[in-house]
CSV table of C-alpha atoms in Angstrom, one decimal:
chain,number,residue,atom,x,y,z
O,1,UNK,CA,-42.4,44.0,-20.4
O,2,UNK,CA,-43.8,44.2,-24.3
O,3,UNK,CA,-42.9,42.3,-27.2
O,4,UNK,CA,-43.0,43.5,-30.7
O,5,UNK,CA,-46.0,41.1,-32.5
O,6,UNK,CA,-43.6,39.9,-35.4
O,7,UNK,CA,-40.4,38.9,-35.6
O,8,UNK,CA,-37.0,40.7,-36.2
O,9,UNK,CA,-37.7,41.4,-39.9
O,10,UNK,CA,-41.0,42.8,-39.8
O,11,UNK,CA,-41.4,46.3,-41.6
O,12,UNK,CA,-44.9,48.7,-41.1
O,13,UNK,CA,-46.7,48.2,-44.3
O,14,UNK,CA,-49.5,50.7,-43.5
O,15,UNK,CA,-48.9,53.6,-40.6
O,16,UNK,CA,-52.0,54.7,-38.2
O,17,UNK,CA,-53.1,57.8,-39.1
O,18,UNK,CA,-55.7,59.1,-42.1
O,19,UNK,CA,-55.6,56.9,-45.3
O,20,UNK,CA,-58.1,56.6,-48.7
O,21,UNK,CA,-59.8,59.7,-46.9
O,22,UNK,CA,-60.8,57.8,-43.9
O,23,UNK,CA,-59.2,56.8,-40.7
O,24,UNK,CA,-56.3,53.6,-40.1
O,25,UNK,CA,-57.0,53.0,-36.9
O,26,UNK,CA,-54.2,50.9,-36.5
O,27,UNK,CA,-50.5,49.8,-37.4
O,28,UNK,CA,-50.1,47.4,-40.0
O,29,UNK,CA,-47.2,45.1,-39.9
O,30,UNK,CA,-45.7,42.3,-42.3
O,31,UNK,CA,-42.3,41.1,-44.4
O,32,UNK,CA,-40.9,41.7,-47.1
O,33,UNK,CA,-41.4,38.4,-49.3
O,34,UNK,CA,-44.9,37.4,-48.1
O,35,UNK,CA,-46.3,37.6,-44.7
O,36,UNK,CA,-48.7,35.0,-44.8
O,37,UNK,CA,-48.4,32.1,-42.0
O,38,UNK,CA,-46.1,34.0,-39.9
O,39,UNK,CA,-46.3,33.7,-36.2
O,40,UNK,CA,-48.1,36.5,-34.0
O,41,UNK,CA,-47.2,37.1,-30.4
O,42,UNK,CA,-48.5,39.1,-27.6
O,43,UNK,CA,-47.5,42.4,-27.0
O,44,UNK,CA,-47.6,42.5,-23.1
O,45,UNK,CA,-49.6,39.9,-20.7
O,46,UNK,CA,-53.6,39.9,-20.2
O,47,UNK,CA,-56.3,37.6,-20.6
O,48,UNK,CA,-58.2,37.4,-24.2
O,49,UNK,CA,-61.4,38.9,-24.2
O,50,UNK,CA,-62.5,38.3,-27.6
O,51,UNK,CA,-60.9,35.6,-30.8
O,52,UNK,CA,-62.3,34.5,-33.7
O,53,UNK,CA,-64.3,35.7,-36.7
O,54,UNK,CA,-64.8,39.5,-36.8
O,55,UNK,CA,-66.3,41.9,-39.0
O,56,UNK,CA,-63.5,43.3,-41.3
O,57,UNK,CA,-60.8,40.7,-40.5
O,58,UNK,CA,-62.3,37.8,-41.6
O,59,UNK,CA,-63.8,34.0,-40.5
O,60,UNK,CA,-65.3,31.5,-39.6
O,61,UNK,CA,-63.4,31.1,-36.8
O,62,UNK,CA,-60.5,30.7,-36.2
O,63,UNK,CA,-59.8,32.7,-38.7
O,64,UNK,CA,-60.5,36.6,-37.8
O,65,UNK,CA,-59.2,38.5,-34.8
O,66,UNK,CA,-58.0,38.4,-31.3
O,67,UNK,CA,-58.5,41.2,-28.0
O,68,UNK,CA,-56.4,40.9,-25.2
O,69,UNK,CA,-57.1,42.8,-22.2
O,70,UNK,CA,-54.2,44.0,-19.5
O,71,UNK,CA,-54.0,44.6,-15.9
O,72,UNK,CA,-52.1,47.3,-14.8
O,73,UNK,CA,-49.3,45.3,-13.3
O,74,UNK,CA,-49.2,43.9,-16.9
O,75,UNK,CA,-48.3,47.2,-18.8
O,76,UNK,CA,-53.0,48.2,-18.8
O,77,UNK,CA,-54.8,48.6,-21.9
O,78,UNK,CA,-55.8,46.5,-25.0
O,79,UNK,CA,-54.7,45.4,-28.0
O,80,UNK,CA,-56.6,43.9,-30.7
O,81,UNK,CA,-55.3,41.4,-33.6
O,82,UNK,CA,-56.6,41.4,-36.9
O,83,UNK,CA,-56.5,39.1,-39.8
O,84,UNK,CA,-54.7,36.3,-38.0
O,85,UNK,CA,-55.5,32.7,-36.9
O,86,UNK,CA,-55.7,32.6,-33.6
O,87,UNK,CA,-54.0,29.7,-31.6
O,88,UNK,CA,-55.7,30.6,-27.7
O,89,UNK,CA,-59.2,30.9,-27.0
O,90,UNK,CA,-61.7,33.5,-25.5
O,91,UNK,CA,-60.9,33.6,-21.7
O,92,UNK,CA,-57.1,32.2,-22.3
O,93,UNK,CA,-54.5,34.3,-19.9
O,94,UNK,CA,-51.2,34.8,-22.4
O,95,UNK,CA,-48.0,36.0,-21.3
O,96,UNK,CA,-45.9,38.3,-23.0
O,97,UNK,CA,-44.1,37.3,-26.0
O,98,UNK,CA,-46.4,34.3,-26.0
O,99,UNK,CA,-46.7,32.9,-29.6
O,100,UNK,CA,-51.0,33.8,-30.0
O,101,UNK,CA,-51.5,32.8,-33.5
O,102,UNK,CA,-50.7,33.3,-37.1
O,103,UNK,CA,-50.6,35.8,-40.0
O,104,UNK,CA,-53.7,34.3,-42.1
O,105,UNK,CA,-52.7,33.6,-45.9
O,106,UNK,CA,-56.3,33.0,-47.0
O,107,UNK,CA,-57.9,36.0,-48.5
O,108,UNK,CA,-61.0,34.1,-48.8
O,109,UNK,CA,-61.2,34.0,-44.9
O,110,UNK,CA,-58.8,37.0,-44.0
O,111,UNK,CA,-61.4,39.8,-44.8
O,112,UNK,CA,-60.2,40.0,-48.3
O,113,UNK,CA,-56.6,41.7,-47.9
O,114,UNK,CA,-52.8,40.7,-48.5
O,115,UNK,CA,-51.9,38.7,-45.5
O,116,UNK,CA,-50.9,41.3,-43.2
O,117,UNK,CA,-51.2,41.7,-39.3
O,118,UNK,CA,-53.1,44.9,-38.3
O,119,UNK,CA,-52.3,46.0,-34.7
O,120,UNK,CA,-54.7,48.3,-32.5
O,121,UNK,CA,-53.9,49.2,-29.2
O,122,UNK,CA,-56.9,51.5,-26.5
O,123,UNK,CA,-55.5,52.9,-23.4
O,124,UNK,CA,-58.0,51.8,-21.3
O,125,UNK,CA,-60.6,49.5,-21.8
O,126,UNK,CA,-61.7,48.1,-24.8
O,127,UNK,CA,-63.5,51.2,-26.1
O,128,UNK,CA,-62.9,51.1,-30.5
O,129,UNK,CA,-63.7,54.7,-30.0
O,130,UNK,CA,-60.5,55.5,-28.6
O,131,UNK,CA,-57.9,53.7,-30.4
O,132,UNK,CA,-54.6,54.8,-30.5
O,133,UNK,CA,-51.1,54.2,-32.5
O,134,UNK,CA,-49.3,51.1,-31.1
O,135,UNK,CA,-46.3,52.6,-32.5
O,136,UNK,CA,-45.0,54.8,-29.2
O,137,UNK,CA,-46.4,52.0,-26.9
O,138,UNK,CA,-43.9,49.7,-28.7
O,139,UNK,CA,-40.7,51.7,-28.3
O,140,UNK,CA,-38.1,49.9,-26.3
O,141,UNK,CA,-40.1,46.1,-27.0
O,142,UNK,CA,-38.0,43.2,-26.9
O,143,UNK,CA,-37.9,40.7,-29.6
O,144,UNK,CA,-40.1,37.8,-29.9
O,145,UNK,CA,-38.6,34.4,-29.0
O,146,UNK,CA,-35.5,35.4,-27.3
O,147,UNK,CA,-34.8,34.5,-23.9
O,148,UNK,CA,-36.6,35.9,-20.7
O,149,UNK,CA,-36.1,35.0,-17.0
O,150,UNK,CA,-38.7,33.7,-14.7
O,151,UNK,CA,-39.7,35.7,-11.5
O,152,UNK,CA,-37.1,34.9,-8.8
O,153,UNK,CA,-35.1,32.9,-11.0
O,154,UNK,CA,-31.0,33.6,-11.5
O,155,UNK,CA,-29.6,35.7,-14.2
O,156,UNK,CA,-27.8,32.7,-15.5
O,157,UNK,CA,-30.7,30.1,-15.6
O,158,UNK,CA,-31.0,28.5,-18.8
O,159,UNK,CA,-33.4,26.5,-20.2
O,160,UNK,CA,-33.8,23.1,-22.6
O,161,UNK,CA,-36.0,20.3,-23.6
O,162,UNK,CA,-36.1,16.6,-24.0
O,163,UNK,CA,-37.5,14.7,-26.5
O,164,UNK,CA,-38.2,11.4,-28.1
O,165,UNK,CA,-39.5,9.4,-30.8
O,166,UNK,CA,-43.0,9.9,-28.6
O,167,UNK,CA,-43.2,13.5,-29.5
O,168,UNK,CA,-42.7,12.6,-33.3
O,169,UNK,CA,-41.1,15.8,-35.7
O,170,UNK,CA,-40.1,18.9,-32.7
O,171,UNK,CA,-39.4,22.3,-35.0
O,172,UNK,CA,-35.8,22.8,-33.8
O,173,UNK,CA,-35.8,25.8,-35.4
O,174,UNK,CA,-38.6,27.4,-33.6
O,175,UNK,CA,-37.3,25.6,-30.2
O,176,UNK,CA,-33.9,28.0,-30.7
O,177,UNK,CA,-36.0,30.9,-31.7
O,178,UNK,CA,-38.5,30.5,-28.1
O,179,UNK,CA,-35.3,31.3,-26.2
O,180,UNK,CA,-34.6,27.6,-25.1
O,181,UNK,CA,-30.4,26.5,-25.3
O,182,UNK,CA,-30.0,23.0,-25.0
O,183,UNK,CA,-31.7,19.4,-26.2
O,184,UNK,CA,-31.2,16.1,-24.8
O,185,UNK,CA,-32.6,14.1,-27.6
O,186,UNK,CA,-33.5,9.6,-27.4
O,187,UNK,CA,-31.0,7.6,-29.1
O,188,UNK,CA,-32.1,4.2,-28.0
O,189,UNK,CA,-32.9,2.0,-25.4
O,190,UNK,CA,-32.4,-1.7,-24.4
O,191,UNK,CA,-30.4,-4.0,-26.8
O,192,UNK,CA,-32.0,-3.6,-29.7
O,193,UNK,CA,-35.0,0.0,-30.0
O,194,UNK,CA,-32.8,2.9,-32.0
O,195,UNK,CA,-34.7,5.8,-32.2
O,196,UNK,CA,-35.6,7.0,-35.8
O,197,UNK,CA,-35.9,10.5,-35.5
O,198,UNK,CA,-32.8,10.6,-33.7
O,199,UNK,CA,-30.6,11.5,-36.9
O,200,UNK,CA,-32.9,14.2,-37.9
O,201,UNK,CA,-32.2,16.1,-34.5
O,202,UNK,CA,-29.0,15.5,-34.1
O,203,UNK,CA,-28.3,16.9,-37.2
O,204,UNK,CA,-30.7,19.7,-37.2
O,205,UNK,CA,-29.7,20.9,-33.4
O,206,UNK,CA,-26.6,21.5,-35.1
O,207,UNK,CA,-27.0,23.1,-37.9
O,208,UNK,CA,-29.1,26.0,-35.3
O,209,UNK,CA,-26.4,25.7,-32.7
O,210,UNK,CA,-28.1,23.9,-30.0
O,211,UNK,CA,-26.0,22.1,-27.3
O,212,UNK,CA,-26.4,18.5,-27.4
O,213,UNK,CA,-26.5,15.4,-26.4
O,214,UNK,CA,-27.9,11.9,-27.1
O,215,UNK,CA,-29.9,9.4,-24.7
O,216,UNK,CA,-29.8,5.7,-24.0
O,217,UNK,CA,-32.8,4.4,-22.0
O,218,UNK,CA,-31.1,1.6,-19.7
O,219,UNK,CA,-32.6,-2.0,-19.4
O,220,UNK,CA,-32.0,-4.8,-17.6
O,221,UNK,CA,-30.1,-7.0,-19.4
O,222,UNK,CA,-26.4,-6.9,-21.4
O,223,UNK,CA,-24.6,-3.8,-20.9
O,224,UNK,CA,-22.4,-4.7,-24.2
O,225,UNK,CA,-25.0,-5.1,-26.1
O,226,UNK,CA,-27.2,-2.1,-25.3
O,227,UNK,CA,-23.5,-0.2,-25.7
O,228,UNK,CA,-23.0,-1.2,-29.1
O,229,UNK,CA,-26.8,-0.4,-30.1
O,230,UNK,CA,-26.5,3.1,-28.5
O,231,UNK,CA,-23.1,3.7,-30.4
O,232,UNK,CA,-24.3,2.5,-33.6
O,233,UNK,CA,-27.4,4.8,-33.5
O,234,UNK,CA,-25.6,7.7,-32.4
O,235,UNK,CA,-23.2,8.5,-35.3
O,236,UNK,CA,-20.4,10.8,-33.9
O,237,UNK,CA,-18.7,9.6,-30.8
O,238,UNK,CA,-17.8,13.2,-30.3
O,239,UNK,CA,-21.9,13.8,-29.3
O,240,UNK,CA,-21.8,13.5,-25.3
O,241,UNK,CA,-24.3,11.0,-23.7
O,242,UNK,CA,-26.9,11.3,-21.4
O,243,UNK,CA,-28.1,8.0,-19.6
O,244,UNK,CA,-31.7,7.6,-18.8
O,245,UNK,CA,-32.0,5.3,-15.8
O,246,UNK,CA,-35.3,4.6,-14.6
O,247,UNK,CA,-38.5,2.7,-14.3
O,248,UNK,CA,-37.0,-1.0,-15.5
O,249,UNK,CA,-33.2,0.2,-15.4
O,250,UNK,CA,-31.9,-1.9,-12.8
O,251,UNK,CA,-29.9,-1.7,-9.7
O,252,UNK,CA,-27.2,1.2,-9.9
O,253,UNK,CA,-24.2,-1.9,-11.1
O,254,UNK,CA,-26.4,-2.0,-14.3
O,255,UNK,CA,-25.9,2.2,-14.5
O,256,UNK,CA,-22.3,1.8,-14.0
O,257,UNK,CA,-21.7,-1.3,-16.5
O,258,UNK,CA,-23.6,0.2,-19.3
O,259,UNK,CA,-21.8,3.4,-18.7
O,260,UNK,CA,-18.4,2.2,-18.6
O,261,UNK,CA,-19.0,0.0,-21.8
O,262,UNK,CA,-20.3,3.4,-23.6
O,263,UNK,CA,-17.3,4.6,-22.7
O,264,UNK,CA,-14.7,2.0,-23.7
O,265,UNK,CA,-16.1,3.1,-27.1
O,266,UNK,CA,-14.9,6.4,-27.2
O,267,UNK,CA,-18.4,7.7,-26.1
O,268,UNK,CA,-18.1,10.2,-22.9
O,269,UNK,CA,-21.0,9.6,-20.8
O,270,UNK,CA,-21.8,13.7,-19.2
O,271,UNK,CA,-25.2,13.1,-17.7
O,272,UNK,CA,-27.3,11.1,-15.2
O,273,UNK,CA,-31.0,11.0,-15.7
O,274,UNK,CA,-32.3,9.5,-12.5
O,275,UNK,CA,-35.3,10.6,-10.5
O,276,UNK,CA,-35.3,10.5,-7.0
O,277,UNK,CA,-38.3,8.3,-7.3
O,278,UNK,CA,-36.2,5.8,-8.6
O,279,UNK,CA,-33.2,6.3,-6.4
O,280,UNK,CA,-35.4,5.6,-3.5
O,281,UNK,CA,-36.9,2.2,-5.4
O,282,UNK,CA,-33.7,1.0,-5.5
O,283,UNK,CA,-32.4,1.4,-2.2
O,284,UNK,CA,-30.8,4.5,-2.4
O,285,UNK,CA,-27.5,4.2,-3.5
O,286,UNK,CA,-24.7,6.6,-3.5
O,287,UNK,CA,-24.9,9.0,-6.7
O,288,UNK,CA,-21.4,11.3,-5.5
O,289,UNK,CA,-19.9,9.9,-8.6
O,290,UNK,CA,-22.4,10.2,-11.2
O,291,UNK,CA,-21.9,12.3,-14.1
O,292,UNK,CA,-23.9,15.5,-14.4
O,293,UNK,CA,-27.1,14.5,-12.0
O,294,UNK,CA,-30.5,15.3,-13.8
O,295,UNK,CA,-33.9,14.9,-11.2
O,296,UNK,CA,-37.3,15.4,-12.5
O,297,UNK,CA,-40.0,16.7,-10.1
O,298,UNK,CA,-43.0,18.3,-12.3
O,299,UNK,CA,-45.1,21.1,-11.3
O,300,UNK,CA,-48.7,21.3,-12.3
O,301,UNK,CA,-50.1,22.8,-15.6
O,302,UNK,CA,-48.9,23.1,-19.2
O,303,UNK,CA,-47.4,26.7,-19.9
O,304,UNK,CA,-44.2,28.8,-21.4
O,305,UNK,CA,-41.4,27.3,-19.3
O,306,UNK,CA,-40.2,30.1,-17.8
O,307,UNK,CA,-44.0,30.2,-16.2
O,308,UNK,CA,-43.8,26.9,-15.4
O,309,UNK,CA,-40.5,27.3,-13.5
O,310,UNK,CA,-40.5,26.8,-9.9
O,311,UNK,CA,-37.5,28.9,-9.7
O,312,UNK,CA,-33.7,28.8,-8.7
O,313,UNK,CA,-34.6,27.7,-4.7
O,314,UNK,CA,-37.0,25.4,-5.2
O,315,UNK,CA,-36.7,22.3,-3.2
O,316,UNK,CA,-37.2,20.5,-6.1
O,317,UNK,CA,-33.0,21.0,-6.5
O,318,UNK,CA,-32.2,19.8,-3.1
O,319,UNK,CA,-29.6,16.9,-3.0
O,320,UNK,CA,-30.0,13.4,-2.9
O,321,UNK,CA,-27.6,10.0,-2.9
O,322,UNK,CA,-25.0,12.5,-1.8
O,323,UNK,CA,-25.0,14.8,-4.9
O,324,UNK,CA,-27.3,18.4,-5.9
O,325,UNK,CA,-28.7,17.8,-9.3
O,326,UNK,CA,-27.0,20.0,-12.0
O,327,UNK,CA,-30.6,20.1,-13.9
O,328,UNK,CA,-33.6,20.1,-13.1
O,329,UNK,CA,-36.6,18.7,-15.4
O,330,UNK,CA,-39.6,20.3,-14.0
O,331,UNK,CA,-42.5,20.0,-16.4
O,332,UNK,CA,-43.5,17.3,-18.8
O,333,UNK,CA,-46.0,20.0,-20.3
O,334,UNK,CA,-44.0,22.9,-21.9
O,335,UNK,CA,-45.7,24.9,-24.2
O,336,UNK,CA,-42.6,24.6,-26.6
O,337,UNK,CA,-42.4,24.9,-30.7
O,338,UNK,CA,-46.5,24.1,-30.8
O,339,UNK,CA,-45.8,21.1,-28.7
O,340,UNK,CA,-46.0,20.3,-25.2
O,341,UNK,CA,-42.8,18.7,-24.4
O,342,UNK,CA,-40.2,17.8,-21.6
O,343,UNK,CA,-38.5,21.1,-19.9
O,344,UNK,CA,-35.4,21.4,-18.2
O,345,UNK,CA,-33.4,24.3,-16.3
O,346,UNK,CA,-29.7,24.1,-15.6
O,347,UNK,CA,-28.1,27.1,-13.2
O,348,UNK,CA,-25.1,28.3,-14.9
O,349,UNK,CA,-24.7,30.2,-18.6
O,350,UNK,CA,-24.3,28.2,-21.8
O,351,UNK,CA,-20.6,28.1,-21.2
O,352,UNK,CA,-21.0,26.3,-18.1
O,353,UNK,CA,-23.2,23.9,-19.7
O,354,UNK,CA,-20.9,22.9,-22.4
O,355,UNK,CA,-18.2,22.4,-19.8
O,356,UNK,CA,-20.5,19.8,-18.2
O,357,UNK,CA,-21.2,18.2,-21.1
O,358,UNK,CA,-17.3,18.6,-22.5
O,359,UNK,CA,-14.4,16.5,-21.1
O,360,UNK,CA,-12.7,17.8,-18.2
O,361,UNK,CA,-9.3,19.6,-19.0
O,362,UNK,CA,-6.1,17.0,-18.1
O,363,UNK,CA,-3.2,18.1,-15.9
O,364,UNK,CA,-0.4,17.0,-17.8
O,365,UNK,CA,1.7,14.6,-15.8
O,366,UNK,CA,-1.1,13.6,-13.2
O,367,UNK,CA,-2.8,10.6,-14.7
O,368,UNK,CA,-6.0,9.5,-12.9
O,369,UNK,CA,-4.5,6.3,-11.3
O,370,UNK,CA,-7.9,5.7,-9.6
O,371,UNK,CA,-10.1,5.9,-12.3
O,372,UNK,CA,-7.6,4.2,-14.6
O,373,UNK,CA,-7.3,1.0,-12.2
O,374,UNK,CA,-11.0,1.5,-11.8
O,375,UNK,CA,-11.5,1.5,-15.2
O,376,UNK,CA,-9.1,-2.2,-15.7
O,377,UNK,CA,-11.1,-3.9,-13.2
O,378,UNK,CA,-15.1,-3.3,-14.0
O,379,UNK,CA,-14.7,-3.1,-18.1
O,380,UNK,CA,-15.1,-6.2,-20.1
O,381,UNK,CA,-12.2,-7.1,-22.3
O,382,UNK,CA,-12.6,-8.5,-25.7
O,383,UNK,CA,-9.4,-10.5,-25.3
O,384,UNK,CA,-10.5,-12.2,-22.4
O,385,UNK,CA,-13.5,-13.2,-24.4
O,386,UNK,CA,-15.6,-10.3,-22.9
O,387,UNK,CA,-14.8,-11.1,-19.4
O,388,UNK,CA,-13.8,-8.8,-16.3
O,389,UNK,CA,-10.0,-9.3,-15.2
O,390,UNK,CA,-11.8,-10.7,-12.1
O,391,UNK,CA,-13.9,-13.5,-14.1
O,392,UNK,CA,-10.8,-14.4,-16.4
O,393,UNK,CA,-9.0,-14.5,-13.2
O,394,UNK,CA,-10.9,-17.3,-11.8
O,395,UNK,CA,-11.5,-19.1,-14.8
O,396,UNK,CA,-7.6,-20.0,-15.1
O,397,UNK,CA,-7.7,-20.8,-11.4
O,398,UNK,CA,-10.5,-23.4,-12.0
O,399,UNK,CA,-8.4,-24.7,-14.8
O,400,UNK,CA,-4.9,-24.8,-13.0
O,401,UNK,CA,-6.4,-26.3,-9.5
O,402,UNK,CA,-9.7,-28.2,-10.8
O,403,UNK,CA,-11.7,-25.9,-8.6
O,404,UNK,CA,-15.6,-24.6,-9.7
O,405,UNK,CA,-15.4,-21.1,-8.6
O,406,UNK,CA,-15.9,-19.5,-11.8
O,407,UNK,CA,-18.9,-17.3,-11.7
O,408,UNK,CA,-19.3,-17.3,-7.9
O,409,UNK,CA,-20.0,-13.2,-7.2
O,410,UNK,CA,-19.8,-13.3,-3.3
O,411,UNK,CA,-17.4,-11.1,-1.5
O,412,UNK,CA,-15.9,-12.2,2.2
O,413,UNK,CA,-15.1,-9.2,4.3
């Protein structure tokens, strides 16, 4: 498959062919506006054979140019860069569409031209002698940054990333434009840590159109409290919730009292983050109920992640505490937005995502009893002074029969 080198936009500044009575052995390409700084991607898949200063184009390096050779299986031939910064080095395999480098602004290190990309393509092996025009090799390339498909992977698998205050300012912009759909973004974790860079991704996810949802990192400790922090932070109760429950979470009651307090303010809870590593630390407890089941099991090496991806059979999805994940987190090192973050695949199309993450459709008429009674028993009520019915319960049957059972949590079967 073969990528255009630009993005949608681009316009040929300078054909191949004879020019200033010499020859152009190569396509020129930039925008309309100022070219300078714009991202460069690989036409097809190879391994780069030669980056950095070059006669003509420009240096010290990085500055200057980059070759990439190609394998037949990966479209054959070569194409050479020039007057970019590069972003791989000598020896690096790319993939196609892979982001490579840059348009260079700098005519003082650009080989003295108006930023520009020029584009060279050989049929064979690198041979300057026979260059050719890029221009009929490139009819039919897809787009740069929109979505591709791993090998073996369903038509329908979509990808998305996860990210924190750890990975500081994350281009959302360029995440939507690298093909990825969805972020689960940190809100806050414990009682008291809200995470500052949470407003700027919340809103900037939705100004590009991302699907969305905000994390709480669960503690040990009061579920109230880390429900009101969690709330506070996250701004618009309408944003679903994803819990992160993990290394110093807590037994599974914790899970369920921090999720049911998030949701007796107005907050629906769609998604579970809970490796299996963890669900075996904690004696394996059933996870049928939980909402939207993320795992995490990484594969090796930092890459695009549809590379990284071990695919739609992996047995990385296989079940566990009685429920199939409905995403899988596979890599902690996608190549994603110039930053190697947190990836994540979910088996379905966008519209089955935001289902997920949406509230399930009501039959009218058929209330959910279960969940409702559920619901009146676990919750904390303000007017029982932040008490279960249970614990207000035995607290006026200590009073009425001077007994001391209040606060007793033993069950007799």
């Amino acid at each position: 498959m073969k990528y255009w080198p630009l993005d949608a936009g681009r316009i040929v500044t300078s054909p191949f062919g004879p020019r200033d009575g010499g020859m152009h052995t190569g396509a020129d390409f930039g925008f309309v506006g100022g070219s300078g700084g714009r991202a460069v991607y690989a036409v097809q898949s190879g391994t780069v054979i030669y980056a950095g200063a070059a006669r003509g184009y420009g240096g010290p390096d990085p500055a200057g140019w980059l070759v990439i050779d190609s394998d037949d299986q990966q479209g054959g031939g070569v194409f050479e860069y020039g007057h970019i910064v590069r972003e791989v080095g000598a020896g690096a395999k790319v993939i196609a569409g892979q982001r490579i480098g840059r348009i260079n602004p700098d005519s003082s290190t650009n080989g003295g031209v108006a930023p520009h990309l020029h584009l060279s393509y050989m049929p064979r092996e690198y041979n300057p002698a026979r260059k050719q025009d890029p221009l009929p090799v490139l009819a039919g390339a897809a787009e740069p940054g929109q979505p591709t498909q791993p090998s073996g992977g369903n038509a329908v698998t979509i990808f998305g990333i996860d990210i924190s205050n750890n990975n500081g300012v994350v281009d959302i912009d360029q995440v939507k434009a690298e093909g990825f759909q969805f972020v689960w973004a940190k809100v806050s974790e414990g009682a008291t840590f809200r995470d500052v860079f949470w407003p700027r991704t919340r809103d900037w996810c939705r100004r590009v159109g991302l699907a969305l949802a905000g994390y709480h990192y669960i503690r040990e400790g009061d579920a109230n409290a880390q429900a009101d922090n969690f709330v506070a932070q996250l701004g618009d109760r309408s944003i679903p919730a994803m819990l992160d429950f993990e290394d110093g979470s807590g037994g599974i009651d914790n899970f369920w009292a921090v999720k049911n307090a998030i949701e007796a303010r107005g907050v629906r809870v769609a998604l579970s983050y809970i490796p299996r590593w963890y669900w075996e630390k904690i004696g394996k407890p059933d996870l049928s109920r939980v909402p939207g089941l993320i795992q995490s099991s990484y594969v090796n090496g930092t890459a695009y992640a549809s590379v990284l991806y071990p695919g739609d059979d992996s047995p990385r999805w296989a079940a566990f505490g009685g429920k199939t994940p409905d995403i899988l987190q596979f890599t902690d090192k996608a190549l994603v937005a110039g930053k190697s973050l947190d990836a994540n695949a979910f088996r379905g199309t966008l519209a089955q995502l935001k289902a997920l993450l949406g509230a399930q459709p009501e039959t009218p008429g058929a209330p959910d009893y279960e969940r409702e009674i559920w619901d009146q028993l676990r919750l904390r009520w303000e007017m029982l002074g932040w008490q279960t019915l249970i614990e207000a319960f035995a607290e006026v049957r200590d009073k009425v029969l001077g007994t001391s059972d209040h606060g007793k949590t033993g069950v007799r079967p």
